[in-house]
CSV table of C-alpha atoms in Angstrom, one decimal:
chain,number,residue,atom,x,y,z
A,158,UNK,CA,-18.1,-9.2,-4.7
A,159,UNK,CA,-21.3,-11.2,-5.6
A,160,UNK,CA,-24.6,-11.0,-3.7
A,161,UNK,CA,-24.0,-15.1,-2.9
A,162,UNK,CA,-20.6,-14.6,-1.8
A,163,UNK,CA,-22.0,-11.5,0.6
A,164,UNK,CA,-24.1,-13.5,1.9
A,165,UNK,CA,-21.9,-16.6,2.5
A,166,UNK,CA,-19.5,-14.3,4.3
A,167,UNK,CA,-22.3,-12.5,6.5
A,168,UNK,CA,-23.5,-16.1,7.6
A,169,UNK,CA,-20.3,-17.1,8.5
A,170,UNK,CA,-19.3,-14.3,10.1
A,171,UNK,CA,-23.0,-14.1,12.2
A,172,UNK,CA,-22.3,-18.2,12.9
A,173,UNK,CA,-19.1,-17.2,14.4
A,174,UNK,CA,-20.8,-14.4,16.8
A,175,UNK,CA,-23.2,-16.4,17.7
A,176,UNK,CA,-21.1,-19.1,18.9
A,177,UNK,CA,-19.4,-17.3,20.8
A,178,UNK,CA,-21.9,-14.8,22.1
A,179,UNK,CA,-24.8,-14.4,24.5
A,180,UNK,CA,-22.8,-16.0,27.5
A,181,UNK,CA,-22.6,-14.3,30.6
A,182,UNK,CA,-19.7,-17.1,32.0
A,183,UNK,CA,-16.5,-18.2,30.4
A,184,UNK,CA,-17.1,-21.5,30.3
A,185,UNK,CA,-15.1,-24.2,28.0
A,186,UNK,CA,-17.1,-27.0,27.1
A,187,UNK,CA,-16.0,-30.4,25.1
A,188,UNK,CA,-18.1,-31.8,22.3
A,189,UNK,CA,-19.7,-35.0,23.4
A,190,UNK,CA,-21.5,-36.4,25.8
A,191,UNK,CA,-20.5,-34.1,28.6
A,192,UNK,CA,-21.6,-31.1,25.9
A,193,UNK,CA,-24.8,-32.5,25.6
A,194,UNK,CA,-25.7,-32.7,29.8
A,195,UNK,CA,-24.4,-29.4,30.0
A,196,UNK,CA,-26.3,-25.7,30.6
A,197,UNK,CA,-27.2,-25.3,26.4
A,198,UNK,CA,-30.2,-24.8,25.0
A,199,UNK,CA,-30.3,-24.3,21.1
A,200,UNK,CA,-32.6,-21.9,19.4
A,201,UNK,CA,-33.4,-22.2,15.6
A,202,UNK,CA,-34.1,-18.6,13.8
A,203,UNK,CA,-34.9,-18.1,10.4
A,204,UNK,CA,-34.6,-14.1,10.2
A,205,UNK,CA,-32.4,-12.2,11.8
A,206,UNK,CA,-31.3,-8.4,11.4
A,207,UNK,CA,-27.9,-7.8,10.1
A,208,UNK,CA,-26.8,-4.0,9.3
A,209,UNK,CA,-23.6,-3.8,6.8
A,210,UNK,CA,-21.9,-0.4,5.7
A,211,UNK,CA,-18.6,1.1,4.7
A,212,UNK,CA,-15.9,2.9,6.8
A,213,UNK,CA,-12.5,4.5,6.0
A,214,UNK,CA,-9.5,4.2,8.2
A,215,UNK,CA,-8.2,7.5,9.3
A,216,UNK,CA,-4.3,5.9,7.5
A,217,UNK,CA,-2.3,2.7,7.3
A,218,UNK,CA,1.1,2.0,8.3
A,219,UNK,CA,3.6,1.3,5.1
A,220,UNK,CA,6.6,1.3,6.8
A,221,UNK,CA,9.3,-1.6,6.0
A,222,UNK,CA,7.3,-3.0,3.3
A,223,UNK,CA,8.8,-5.4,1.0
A,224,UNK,CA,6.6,-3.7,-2.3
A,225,UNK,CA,6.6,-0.4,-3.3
A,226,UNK,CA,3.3,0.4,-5.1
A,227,UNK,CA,3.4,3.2,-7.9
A,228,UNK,CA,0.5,4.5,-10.5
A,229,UNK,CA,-2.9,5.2,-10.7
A,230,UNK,CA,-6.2,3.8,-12.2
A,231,UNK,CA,-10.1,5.4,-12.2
A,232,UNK,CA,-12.3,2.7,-10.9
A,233,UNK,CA,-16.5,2.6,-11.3
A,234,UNK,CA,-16.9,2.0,-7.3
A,235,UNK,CA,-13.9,3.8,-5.6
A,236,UNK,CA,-12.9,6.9,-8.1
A,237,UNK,CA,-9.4,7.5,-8.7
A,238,UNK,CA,-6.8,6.3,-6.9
A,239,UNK,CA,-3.1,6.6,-6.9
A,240,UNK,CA,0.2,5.6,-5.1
A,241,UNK,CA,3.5,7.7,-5.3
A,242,UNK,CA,6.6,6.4,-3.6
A,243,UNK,CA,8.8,8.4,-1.7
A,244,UNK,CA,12.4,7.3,-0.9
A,245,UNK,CA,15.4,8.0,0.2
A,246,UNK,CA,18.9,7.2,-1.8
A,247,UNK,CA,22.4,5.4,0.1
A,248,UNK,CA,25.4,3.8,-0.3
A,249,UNK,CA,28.3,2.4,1.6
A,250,UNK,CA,30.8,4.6,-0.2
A,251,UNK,CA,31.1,8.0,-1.2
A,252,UNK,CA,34.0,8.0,-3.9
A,253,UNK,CA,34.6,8.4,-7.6
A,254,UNK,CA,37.5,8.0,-9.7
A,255,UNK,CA,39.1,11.8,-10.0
A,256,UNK,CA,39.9,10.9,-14.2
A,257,UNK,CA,36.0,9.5,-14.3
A,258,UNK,CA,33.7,11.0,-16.7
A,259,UNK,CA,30.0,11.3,-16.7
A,260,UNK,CA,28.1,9.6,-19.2
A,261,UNK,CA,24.9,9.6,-17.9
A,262,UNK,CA,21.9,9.1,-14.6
A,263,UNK,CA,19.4,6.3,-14.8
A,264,UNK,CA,16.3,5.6,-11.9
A,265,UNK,CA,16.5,1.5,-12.4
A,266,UNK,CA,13.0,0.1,-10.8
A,267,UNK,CA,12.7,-3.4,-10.3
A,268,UNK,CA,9.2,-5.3,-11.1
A,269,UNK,CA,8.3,-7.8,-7.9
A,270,UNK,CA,5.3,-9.4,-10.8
A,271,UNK,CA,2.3,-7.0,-9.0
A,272,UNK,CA,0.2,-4.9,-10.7
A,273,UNK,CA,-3.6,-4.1,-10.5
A,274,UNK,CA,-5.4,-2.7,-13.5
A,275,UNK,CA,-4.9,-2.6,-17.3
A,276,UNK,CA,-0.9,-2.9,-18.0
A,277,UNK,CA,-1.8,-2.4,-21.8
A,278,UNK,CA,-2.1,1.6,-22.1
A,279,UNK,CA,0.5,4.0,-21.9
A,280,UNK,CA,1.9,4.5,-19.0
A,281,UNK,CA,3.7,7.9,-17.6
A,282,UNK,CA,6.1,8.9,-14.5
A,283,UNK,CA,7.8,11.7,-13.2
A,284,UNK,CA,10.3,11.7,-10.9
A,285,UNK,CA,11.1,14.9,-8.5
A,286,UNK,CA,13.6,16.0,-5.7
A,287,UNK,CA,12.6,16.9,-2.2
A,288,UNK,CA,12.9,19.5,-0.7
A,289,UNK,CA,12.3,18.2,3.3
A,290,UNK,CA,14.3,15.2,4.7
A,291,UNK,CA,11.7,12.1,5.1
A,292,UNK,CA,11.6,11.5,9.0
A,293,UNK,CA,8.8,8.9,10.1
A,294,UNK,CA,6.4,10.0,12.4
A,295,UNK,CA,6.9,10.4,16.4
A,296,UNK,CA,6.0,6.2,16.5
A,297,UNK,CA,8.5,5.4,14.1
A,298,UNK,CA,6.4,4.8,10.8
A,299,UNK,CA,5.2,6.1,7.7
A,300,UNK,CA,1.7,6.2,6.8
A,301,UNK,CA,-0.8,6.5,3.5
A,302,UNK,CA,-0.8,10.0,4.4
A,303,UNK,CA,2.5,10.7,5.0
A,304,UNK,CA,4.0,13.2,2.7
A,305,UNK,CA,7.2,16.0,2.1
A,306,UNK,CA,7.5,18.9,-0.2
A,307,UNK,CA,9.2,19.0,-3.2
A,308,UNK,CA,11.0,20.6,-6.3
A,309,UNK,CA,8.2,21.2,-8.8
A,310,UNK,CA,10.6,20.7,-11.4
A,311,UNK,CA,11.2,17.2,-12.1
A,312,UNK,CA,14.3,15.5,-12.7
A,313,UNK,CA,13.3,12.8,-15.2
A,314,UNK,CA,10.4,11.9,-17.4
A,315,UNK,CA,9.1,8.8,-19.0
A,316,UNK,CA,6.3,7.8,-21.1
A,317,UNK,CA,6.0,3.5,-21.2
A,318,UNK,CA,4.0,0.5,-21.5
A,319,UNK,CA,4.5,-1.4,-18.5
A,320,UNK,CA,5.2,-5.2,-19.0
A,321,UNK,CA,5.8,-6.3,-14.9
A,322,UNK,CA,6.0,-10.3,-16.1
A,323,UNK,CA,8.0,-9.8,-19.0
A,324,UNK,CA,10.5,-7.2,-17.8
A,325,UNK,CA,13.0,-7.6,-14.6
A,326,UNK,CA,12.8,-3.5,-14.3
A,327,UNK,CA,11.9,-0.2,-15.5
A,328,UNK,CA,14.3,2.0,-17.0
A,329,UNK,CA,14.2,5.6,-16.7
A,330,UNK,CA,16.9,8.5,-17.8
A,331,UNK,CA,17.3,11.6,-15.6
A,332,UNK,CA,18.3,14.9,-16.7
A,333,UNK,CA,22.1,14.9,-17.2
A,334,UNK,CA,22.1,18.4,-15.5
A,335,UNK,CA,21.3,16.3,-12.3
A,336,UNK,CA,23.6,13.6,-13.3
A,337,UNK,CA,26.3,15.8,-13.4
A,338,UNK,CA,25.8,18.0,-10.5
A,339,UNK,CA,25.2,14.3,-8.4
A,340,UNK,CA,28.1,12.9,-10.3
A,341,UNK,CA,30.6,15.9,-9.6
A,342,UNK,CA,30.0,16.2,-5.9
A,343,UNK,CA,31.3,12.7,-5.3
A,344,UNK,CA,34.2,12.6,-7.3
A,345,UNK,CA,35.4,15.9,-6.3
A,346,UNK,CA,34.8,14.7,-3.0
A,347,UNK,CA,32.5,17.9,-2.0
A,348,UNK,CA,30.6,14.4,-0.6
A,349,UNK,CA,32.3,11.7,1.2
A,350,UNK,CA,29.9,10.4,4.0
A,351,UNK,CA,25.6,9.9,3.7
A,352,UNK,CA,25.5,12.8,5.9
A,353,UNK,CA,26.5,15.0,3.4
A,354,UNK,CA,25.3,13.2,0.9
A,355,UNK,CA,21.4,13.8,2.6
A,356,UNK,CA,22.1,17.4,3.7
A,357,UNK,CA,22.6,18.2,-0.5
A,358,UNK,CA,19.9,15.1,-2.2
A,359,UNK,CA,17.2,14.7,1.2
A,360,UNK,CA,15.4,12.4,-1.5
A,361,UNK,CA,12.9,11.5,-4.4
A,362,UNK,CA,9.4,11.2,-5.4
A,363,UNK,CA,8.3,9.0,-8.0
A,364,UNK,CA,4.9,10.3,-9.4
A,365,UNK,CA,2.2,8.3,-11.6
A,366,UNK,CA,0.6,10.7,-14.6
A,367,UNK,CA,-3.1,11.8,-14.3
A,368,UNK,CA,-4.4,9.8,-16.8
A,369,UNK,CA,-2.3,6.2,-16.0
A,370,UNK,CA,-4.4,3.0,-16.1
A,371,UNK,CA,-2.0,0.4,-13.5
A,372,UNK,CA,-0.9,0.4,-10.3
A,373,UNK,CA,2.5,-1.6,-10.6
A,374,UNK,CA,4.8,-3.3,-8.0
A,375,UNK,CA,8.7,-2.5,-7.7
A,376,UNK,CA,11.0,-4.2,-5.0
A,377,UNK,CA,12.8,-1.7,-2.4
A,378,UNK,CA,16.0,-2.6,-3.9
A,379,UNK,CA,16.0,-0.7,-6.7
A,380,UNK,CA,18.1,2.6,-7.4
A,381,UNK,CA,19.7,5.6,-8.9
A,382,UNK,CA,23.0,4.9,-11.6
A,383,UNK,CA,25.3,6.9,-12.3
A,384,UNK,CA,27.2,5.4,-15.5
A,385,UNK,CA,30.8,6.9,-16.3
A,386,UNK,CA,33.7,6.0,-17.8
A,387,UNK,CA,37.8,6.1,-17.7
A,388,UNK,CA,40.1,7.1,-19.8
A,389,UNK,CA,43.0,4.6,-19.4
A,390,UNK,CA,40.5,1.5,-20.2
A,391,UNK,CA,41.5,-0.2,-22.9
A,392,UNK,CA,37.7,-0.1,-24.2
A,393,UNK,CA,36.5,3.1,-25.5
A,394,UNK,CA,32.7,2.3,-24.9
A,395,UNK,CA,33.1,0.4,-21.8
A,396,UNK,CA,30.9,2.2,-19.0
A,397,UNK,CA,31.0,1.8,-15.1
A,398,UNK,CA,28.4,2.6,-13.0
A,399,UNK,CA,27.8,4.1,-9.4
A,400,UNK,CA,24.7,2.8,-7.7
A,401,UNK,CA,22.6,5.0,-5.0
A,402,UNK,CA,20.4,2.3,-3.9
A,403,UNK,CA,17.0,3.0,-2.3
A,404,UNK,CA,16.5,3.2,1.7
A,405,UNK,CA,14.3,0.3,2.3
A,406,UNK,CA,14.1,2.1,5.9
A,407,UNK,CA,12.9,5.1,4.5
A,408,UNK,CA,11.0,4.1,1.5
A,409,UNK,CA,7.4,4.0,1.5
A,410,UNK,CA,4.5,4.3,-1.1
A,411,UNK,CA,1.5,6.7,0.1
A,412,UNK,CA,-1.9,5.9,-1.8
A,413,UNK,CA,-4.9,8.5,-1.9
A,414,UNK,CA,-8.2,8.2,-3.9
A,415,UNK,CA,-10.5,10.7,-5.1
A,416,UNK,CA,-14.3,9.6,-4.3
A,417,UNK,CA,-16.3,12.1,-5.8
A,418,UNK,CA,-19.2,11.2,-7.5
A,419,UNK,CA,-19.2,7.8,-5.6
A,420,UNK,CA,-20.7,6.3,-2.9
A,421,UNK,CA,-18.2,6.7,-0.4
A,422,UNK,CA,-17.4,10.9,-1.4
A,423,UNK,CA,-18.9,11.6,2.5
A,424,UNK,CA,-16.1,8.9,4.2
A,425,UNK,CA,-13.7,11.8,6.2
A,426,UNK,CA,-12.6,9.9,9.1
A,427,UNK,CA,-13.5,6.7,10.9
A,428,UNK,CA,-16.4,8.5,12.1
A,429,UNK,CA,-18.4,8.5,9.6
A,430,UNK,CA,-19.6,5.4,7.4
A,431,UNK,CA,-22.1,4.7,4.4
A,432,UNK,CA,-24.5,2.4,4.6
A,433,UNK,CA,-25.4,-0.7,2.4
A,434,UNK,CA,-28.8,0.5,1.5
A,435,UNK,CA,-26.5,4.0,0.3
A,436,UNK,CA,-24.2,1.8,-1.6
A,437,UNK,CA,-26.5,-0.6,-4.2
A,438,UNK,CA,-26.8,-2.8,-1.1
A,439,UNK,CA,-23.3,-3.6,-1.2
A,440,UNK,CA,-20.6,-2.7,1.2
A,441,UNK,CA,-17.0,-2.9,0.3
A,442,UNK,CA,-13.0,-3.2,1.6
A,443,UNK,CA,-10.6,-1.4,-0.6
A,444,UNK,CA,-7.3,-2.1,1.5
A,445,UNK,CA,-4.8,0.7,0.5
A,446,UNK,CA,-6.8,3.4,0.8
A,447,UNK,CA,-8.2,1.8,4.3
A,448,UNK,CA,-11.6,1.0,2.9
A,449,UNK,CA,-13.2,-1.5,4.8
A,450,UNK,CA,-16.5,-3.4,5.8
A,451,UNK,CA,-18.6,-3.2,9.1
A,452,UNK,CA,-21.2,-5.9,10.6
A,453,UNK,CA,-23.7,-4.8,12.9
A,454,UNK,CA,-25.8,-7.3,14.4
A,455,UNK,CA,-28.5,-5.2,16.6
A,456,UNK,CA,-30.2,-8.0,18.2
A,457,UNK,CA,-27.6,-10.2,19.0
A,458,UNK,CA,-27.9,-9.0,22.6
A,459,UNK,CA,-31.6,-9.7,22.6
A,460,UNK,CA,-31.1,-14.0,22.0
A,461,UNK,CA,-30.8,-15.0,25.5
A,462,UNK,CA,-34.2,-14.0,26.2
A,463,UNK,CA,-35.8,-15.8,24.1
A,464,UNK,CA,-38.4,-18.0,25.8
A,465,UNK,CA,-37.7,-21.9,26.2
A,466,UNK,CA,-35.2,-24.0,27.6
A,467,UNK,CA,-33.2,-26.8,26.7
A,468,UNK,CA,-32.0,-28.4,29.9
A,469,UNK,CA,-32.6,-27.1,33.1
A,470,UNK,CA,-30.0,-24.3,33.6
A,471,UNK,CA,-29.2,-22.0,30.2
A,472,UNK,CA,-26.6,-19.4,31.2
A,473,UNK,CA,-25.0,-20.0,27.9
A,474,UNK,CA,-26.8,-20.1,24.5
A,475,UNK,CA,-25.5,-21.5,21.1
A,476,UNK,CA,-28.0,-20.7,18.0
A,477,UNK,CA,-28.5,-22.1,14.6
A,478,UNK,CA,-29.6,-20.7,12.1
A,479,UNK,CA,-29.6,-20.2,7.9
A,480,UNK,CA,-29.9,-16.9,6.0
A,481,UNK,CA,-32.1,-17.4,2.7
């Protein structure tokens, strides 16, 4: 943000303090006449200390979100940071036709119009199965830092330019090895319920490439197609498809940054922060990552004592003031 725009927002924020600071009663009082004959005194300052740094949030909740955020882009001011999605595949039925043959396995991902970054560099994803059931934690939610293992070997591959205003969705083939495994166990009915179905497939992670340049936004209702076709249609290329529809329940996206080399490498934990005179005299909120700004005001305590009085009883005090 700009220096002016700092500074506009620190004034505000001080204005509203003050306001509604330095009172020892709760008292509610009406502007007008009766505000004027009551216990206020008003104090004009034209300096006043105000300390600004950065903290980090120990982890956000990102459960039941209605954008799934995937990629990753290397910033001057916050390093690296990246958001993989893990979800969690369903449907209402678990049944092929027995004559149907496979024809192939596509992830479909459907833009929402987000994306952060430069959308005008190749892009790549990989796509993995996991190898724990995702469970949210003992409060019921998923976090940033929420994560499960996985198969190492990934199950799909693609290499794209994005185009999230252009394009309703992304289309990405997965290996027909998994298609076909996938594809056999439901129409040879080896699965015919979701329980089955998430003892054998507990999942998938969709994971940005190193060197990617865009964090882009997909809606929770994309999926996993299986296309396959019959051999009584009258239409030899005609295809049907079997959709595995993403978990909006259990889909979430978990961001992470890397901050070396920046200002904020020595943010752990809530605990620690990094001051404005550490940071170019800046501080800053990054929200996924849980980057965010703190306002001390040491001497805001220290107002009420200031000598004079405005009418004859001051337990409250109101203050004006402007910051040059």
């Amino acid at each position: 943000m700009s220096r002016n725009k700092s500074t506009l927002l620190t004034a505000i924020v001080i204005a509203l303090l003050l306001f509604m600071s330095c009172s020892e009663e709760d008292a509610s009082i009406t502007v007008g006449e009766d505000w004027i004959q009551s216990d206020t005194r008003v104090i004009y300052i034209d300096t006043i200390e105000v300390n600004s740094s950065t903290f980090k949030f120990d982890s956000l909740a990102v459960s039941s979100t209605d954008r799934l955020l995937l990629g990753s882009y290397q910033d001057p001011i916050f390093g690296k940071t990246e958001s993989k999605i893990f979800t969690q595949l369903a449907n209402s039925t678990y049944t092929l036709d027995r004559d149907a043959v496979f024809d192939s396995i596509a992830l479909i991902l459907h833009y929402d119009d987000y994306y952060y970054n430069d959308t005008t560099q190749v892009q790549s994803l990989k796509v993995y199965e996991l190898l724990q059931s995702i469970k949210p934690s003992d409060d019921g939610s998923f976090y940033t830092t929420t994560s499960f293992d996985y198969d190492e070997n990934p199950v799909g591959k693609l290499v794209f330019i994005p185009q999230p205003t252009r394009e309703d969705s992304l289309h990405l083939r997965l290996n027909d090895s998994y298609g076909r495994l996938l594809f056999s166990e439901l129409r040879d009915n080896e699965i015919n319920n979701s329980d089955e179905f998430l003892n054998a497939h507990r999942g998938l992670l969709l994971s940005p490439g190193a060197n990617n340049t865009v964090i882009l936004g997909f809606l929770p209702t994309s999926s996993v197609r299986l296309y396959y076709s019959l051999p009584d249609e009258l239409e030899d290329d005609t295809l049907n498809y079997f959709d595995m529809d993403f978990n909006s329940s259990y889909s979430f996206h978990a961001i992470s940054s890397d901050r070396t080399g920046t200002y904020f490498e020595t943010l752990k934990d809530q605990e620690n922060v990094v001051s404005s005179t550490e940071a170019g005299g800046m501080s800053y909120v990054q929200g996924g990552v849980g980057l965010a700004t703190r306002i001390e005001i040491p001497n805001l305590s220290g107002l009420d004592y200031i000598e004079g009085k405005g009418t004859e009883h001051p337990p409250i005090c109101r203050a004006v003031f402007s910051l040059n």
